[in-house]
mmCIF file of C-alpha atoms in Angstrom:
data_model
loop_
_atom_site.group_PDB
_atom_site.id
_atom_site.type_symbol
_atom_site.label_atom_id
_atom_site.label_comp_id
_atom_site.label_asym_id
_atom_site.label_seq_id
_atom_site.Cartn_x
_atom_site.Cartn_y
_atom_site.Cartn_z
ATOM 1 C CA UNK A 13 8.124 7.910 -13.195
ATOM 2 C CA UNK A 14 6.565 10.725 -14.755
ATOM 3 C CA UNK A 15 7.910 13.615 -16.756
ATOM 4 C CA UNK A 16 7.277 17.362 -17.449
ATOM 5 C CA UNK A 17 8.052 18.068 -20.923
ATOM 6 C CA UNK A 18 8.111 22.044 -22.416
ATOM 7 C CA UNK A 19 9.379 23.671 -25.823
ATOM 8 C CA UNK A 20 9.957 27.438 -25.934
ATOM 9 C CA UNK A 21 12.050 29.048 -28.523
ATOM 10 C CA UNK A 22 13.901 32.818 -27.828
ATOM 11 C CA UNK A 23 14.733 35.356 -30.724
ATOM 12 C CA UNK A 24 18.330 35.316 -30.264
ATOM 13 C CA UNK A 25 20.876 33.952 -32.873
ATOM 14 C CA UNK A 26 22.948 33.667 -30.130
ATOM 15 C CA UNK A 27 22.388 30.667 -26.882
ATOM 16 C CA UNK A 28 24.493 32.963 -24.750
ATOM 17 C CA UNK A 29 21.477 35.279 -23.485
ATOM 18 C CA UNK A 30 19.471 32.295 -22.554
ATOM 19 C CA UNK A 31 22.278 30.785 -21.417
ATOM 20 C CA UNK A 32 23.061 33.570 -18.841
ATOM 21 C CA UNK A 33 19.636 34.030 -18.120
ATOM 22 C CA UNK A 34 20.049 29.764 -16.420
ATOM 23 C CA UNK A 35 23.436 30.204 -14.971
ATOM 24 C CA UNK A 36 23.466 33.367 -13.475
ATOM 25 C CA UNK A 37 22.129 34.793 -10.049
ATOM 26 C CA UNK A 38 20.978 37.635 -12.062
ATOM 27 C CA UNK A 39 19.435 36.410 -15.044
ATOM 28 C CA UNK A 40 17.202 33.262 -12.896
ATOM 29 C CA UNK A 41 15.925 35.956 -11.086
ATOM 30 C CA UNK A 42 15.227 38.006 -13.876
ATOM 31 C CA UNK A 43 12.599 35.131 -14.623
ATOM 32 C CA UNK A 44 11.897 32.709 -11.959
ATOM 33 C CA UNK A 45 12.142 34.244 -8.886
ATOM 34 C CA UNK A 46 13.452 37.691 -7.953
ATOM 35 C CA UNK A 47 14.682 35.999 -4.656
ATOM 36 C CA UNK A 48 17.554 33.750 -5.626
ATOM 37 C CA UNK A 49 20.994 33.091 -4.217
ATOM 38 C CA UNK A 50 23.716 30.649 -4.000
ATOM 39 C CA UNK A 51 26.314 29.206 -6.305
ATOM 40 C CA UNK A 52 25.872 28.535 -9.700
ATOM 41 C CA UNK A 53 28.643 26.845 -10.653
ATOM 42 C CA UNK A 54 28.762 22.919 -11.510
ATOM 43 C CA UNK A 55 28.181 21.224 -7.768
ATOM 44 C CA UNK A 56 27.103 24.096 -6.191
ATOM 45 C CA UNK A 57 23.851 25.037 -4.722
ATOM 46 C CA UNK A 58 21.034 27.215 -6.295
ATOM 47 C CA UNK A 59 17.936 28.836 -3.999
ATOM 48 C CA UNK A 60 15.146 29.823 -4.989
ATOM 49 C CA UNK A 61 12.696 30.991 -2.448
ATOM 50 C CA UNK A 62 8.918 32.405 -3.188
ATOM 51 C CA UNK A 63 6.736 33.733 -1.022
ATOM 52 C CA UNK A 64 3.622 31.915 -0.061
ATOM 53 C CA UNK A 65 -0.086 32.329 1.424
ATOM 54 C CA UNK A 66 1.707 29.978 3.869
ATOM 55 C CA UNK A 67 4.607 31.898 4.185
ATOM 56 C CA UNK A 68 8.047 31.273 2.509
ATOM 57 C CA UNK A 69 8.502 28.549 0.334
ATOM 58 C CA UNK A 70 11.383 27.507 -2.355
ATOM 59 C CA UNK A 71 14.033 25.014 -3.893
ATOM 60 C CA UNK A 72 17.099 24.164 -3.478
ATOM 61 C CA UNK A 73 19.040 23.132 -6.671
ATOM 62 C CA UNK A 74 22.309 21.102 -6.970
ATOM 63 C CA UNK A 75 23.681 22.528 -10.325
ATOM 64 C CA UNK A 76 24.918 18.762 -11.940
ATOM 65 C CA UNK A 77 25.537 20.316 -15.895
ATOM 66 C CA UNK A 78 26.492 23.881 -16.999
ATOM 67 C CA UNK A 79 27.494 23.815 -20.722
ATOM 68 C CA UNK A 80 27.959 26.628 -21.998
ATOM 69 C CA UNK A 81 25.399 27.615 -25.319
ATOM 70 C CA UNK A 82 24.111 23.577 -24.722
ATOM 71 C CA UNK A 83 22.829 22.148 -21.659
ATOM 72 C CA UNK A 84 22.131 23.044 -17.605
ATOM 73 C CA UNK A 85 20.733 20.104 -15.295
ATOM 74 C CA UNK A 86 19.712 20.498 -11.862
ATOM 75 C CA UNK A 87 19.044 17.936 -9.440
ATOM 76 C CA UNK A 88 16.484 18.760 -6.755
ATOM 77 C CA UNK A 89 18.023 18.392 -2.813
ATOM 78 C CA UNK A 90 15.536 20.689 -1.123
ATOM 79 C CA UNK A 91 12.047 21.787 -1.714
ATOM 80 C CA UNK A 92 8.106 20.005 -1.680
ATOM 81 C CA UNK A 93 8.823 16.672 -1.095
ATOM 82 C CA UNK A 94 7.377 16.014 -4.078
ATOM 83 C CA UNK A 95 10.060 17.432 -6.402
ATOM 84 C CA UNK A 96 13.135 15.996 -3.736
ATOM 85 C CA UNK A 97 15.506 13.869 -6.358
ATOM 86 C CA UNK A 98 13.681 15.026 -9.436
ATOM 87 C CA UNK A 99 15.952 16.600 -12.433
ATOM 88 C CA UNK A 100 15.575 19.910 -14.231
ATOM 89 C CA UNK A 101 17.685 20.256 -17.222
ATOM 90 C CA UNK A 102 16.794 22.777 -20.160
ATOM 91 C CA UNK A 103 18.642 21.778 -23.628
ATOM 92 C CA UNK A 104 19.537 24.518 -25.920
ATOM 93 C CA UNK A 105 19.823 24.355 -29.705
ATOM 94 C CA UNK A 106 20.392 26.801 -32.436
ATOM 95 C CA UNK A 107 17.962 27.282 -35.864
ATOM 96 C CA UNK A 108 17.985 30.334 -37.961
ATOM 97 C CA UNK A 109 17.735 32.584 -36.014
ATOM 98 C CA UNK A 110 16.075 31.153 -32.955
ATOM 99 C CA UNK A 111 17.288 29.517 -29.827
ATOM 100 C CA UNK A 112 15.298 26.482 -28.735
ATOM 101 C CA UNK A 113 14.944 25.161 -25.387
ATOM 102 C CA UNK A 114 13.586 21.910 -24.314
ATOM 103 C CA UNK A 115 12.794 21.794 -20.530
ATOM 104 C CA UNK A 116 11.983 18.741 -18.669
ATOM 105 C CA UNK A 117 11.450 18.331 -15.603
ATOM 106 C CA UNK A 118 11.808 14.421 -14.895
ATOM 107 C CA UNK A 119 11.176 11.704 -12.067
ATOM 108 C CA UNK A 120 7.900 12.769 -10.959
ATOM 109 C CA UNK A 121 6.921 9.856 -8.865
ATOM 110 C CA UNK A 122 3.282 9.793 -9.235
ATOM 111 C CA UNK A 123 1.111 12.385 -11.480
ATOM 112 C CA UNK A 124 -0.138 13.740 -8.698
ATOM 113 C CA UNK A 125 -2.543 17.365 -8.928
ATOM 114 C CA UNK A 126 0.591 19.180 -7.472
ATOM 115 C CA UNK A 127 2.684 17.976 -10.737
ATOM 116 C CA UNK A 128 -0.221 19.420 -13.282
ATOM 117 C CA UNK A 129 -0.013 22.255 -11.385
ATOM 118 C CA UNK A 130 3.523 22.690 -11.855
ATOM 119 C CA UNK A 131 3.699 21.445 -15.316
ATOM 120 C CA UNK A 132 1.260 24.876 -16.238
ATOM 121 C CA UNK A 133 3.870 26.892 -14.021
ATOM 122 C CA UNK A 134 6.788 25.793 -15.645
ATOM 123 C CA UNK A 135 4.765 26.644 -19.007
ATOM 124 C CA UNK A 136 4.615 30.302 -17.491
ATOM 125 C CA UNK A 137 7.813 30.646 -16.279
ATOM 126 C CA UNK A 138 9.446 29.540 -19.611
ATOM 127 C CA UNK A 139 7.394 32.452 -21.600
ATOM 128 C CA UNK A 140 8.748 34.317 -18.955
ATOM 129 C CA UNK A 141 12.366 33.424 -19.825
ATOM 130 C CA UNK A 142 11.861 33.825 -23.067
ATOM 131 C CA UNK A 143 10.219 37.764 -22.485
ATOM 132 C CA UNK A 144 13.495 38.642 -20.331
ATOM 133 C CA UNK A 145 15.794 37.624 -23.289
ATOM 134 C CA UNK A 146 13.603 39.153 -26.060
ATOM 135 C CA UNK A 147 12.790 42.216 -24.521
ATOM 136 C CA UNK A 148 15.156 42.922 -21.365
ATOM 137 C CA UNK A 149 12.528 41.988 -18.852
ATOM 138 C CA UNK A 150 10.558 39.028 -17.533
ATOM 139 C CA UNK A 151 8.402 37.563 -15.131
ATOM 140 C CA UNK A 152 9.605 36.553 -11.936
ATOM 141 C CA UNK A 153 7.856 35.900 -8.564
ATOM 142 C CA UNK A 154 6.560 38.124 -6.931
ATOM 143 C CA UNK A 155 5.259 39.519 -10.411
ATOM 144 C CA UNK A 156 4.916 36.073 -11.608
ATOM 145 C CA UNK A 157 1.002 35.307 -13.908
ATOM 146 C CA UNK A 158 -1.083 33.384 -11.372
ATOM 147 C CA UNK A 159 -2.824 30.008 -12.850
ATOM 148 C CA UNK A 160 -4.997 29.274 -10.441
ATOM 149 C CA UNK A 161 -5.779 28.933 -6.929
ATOM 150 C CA UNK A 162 -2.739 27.593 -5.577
ATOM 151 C CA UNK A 163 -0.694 30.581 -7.559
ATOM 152 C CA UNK B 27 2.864 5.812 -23.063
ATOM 153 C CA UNK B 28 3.198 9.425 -21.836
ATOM 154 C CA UNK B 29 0.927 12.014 -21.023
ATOM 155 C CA UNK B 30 0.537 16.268 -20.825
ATOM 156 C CA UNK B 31 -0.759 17.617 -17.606
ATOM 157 C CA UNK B 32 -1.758 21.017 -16.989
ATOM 158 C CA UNK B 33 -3.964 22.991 -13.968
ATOM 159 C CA UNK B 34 -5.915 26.471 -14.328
ATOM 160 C CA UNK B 35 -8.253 27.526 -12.134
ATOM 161 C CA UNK B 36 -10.893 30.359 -13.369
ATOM 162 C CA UNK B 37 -12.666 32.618 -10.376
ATOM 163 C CA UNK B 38 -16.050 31.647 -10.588
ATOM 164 C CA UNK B 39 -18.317 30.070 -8.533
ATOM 165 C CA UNK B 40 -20.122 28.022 -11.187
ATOM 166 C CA UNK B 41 -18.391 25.891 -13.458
ATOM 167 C CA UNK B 42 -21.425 27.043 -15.776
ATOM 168 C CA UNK B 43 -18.929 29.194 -17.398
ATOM 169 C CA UNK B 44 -16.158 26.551 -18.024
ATOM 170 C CA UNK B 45 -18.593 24.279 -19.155
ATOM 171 C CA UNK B 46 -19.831 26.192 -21.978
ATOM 172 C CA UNK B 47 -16.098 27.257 -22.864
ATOM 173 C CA UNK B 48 -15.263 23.274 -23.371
ATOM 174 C CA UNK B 49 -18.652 22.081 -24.865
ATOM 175 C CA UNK B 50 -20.004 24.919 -27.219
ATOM 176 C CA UNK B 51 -18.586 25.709 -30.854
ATOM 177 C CA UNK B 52 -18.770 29.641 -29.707
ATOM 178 C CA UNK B 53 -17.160 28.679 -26.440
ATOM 179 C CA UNK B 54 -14.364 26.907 -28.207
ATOM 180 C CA UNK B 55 -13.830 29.058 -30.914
ATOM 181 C CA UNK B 56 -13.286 31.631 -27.593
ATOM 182 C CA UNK B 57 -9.990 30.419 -26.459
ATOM 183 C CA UNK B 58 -9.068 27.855 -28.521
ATOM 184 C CA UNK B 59 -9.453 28.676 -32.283
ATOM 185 C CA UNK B 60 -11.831 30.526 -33.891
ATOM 186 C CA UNK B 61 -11.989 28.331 -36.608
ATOM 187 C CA UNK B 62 -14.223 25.566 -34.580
ATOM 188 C CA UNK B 63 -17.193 23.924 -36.647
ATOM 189 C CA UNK B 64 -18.755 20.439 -35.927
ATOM 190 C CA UNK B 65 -21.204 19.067 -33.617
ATOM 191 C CA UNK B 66 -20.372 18.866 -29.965
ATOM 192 C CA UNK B 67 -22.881 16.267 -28.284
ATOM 193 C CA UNK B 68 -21.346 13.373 -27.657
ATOM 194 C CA UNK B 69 -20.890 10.904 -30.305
ATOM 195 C CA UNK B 70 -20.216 13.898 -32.125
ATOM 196 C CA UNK B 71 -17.257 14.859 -33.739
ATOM 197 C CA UNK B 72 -15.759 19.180 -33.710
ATOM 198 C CA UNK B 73 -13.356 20.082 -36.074
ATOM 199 C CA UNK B 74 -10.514 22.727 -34.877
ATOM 200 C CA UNK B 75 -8.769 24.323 -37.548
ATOM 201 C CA UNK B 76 -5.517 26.408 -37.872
ATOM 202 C CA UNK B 77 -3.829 28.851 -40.318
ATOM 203 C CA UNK B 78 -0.152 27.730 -40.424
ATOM 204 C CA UNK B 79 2.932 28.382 -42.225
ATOM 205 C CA UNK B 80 2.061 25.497 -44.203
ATOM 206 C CA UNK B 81 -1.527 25.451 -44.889
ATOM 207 C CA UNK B 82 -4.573 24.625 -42.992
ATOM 208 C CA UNK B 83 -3.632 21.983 -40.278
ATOM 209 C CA UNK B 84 -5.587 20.629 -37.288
ATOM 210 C CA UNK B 85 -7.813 18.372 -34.798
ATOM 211 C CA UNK B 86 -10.883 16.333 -35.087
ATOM 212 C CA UNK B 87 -12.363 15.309 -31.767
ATOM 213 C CA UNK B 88 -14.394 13.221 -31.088
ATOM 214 C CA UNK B 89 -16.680 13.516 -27.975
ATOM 215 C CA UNK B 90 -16.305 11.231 -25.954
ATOM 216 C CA UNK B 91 -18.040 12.001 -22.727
ATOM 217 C CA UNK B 92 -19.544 15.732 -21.569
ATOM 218 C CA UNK B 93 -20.999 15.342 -18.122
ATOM 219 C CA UNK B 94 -22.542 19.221 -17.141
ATOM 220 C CA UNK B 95 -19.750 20.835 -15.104
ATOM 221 C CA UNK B 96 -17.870 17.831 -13.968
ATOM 222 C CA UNK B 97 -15.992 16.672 -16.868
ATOM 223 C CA UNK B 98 -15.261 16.151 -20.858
ATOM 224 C CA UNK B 99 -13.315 13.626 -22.891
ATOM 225 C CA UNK B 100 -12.480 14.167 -26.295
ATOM 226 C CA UNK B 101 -10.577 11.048 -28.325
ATOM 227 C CA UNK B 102 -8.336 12.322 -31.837
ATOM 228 C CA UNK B 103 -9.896 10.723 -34.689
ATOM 229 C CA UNK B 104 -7.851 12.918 -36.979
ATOM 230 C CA UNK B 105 -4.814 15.362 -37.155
ATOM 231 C CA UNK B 106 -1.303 15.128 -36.750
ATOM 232 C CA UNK B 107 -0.155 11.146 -36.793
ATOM 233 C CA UNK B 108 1.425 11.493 -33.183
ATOM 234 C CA UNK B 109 -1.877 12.786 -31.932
ATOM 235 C CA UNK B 110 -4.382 10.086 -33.567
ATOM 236 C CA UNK B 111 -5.852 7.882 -30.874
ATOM 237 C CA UNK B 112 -4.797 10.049 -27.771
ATOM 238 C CA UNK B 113 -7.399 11.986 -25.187
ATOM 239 C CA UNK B 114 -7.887 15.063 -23.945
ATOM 240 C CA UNK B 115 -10.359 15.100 -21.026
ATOM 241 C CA UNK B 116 -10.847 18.508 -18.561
ATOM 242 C CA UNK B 117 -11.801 17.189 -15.114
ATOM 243 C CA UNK B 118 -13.595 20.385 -13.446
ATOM 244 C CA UNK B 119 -14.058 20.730 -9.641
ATOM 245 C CA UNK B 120 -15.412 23.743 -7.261
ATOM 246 C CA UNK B 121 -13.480 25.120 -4.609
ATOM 247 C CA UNK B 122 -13.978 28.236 -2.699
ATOM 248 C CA UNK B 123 -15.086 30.219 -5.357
ATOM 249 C CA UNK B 124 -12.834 28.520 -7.908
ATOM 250 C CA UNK B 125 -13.575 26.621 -10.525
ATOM 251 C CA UNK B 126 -10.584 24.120 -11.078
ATOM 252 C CA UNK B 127 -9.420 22.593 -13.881
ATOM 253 C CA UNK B 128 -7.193 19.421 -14.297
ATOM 254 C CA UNK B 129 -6.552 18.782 -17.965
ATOM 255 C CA UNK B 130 -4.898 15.756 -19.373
ATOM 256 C CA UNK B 131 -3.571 14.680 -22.888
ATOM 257 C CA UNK B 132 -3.380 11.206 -22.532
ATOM 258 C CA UNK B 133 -1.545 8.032 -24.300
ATOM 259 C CA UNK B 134 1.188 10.053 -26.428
ATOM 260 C CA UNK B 135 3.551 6.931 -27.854
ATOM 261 C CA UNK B 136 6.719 9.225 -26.764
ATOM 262 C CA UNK B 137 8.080 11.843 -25.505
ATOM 263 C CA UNK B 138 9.033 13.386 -28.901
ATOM 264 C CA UNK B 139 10.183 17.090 -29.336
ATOM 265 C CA UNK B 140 6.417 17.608 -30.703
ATOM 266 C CA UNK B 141 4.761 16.569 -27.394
ATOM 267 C CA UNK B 142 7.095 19.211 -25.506
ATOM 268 C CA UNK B 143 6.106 22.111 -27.981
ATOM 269 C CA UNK B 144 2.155 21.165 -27.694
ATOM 270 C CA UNK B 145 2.443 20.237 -23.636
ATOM 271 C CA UNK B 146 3.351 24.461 -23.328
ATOM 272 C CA UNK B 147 1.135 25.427 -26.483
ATOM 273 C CA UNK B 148 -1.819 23.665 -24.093
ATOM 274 C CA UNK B 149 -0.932 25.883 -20.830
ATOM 275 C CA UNK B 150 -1.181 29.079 -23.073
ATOM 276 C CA UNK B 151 -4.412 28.023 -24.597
ATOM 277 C CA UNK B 152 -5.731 27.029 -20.934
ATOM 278 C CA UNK B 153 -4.130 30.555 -19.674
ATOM 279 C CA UNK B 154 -6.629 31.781 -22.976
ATOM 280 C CA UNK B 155 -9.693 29.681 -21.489
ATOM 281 C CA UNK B 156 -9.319 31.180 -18.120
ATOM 282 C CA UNK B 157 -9.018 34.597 -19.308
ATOM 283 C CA UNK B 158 -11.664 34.060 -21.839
ATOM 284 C CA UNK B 159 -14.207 33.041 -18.590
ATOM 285 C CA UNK B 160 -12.746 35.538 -16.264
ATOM 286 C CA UNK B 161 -13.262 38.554 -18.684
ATOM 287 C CA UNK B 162 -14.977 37.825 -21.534
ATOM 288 C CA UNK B 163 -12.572 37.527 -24.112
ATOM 289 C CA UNK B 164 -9.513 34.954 -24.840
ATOM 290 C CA UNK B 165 -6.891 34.298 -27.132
ATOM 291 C CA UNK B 166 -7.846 31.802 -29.590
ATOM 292 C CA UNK B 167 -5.872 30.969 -32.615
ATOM 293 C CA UNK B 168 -4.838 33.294 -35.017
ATOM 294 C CA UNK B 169 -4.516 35.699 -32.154
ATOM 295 C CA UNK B 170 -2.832 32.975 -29.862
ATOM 296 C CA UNK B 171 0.514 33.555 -27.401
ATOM 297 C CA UNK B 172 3.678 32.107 -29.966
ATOM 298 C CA UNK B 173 6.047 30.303 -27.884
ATOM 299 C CA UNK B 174 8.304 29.259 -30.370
ATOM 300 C CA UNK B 175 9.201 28.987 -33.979
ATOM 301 C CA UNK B 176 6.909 26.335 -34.476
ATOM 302 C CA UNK B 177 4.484 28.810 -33.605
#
């Protein structure tokens, strides 16, 4: 099993916007994707859809961990085959005057290209988290920055 | 052992342009820091340097392999303790246009909170590559992307 590992850190002396911002309908798709729907609560459902060059694409996330200020884990039940029964859980932690986040995304069966590929989106997407709580506005898909050839 | 994966891909034909970026000291000093002296055949060792909170801190590499727009492999010989003895190699390929990069930082001993903070530090400095081949200029350290209070 392989793992994607990530460290951002938000302004805020406060979790609770970057909290919001990964249990809310509104604040995921004030970062990830501007298309997302379902229920966010603990053992409910999360989708995320993007379009594609191939048309629409997306995951489905099982929401396993909400914490308030502390902790949210997804488990993967619907998406690239690849990412089926992989976890998703962002950590939060407080120092003066920053929130931290530590994102992994783990159970990657094989390091496959697909995985490095994600592992550079994730990267983007969490600066894009962190822009929406600093400054009120993110990144999400369709807007999303493009890393290369596969988007 | 655990390792950081990333994928860019820079629109260009050639992976002249890449090339240069990963094996010249005014390539390097492009999008990674401008502070890059050394020598960069292989067998060589390049010194990146960076102005941090605490003083003058970075890498020596040591060149490993630099095959002309296929591939480069650099081993730590010095810098932080948790980075002595790992690899970074950039595996380039052509597609359509593209030039694709798969980077890997290789043989970490584990998954500490370090590894998570460089693992998105290295997708914003291969964002800065990419940028740096696509329009000329990057965003090497001092002007680097922060992504968190570690800088």
């Amino acid at each position: 099993m392989v793992d994607i590992l990530h460290r951002v850190a938000v302004r805020s002396a406060s979790p609770d916007g970057v909290y919001a911002a990964l249990t809310t309908l509104d604040g995921l798709a004030g970062w990830w994707t501007q298309d997302t729907t379902g229920d966010v609560a603990p053992g409910g459902v999360i989708r995320f859809r993007f379009e594609t060059a191939n048309g629409p694409d997306g995951f489905d996330m099982l929401v396993k961990e909400a914490v308030p200020g502390q902790r949210v884990l997804w488990e993967v039940v619907d998406g690239p085959a690849e990412w089926i029964g992989t976890h998703v859980g962002f950590d939060l932690a407080q120092s003066d005057g920053w929130t931290e986040v530590l994102f992994r995304h783990l159970g990657w069966a094989e390091p496959v290209e697909f995985m490095h590929h994600c592992s550079t989106k994730w990267a983007v997407f969490l600066m894009s988290l962190k822009e929406l709580v600093e400054t009120g506005a993110g990144r999400p898909a369709p807007r999303d920055v493009k890393i290369d050839n596969w988007n």
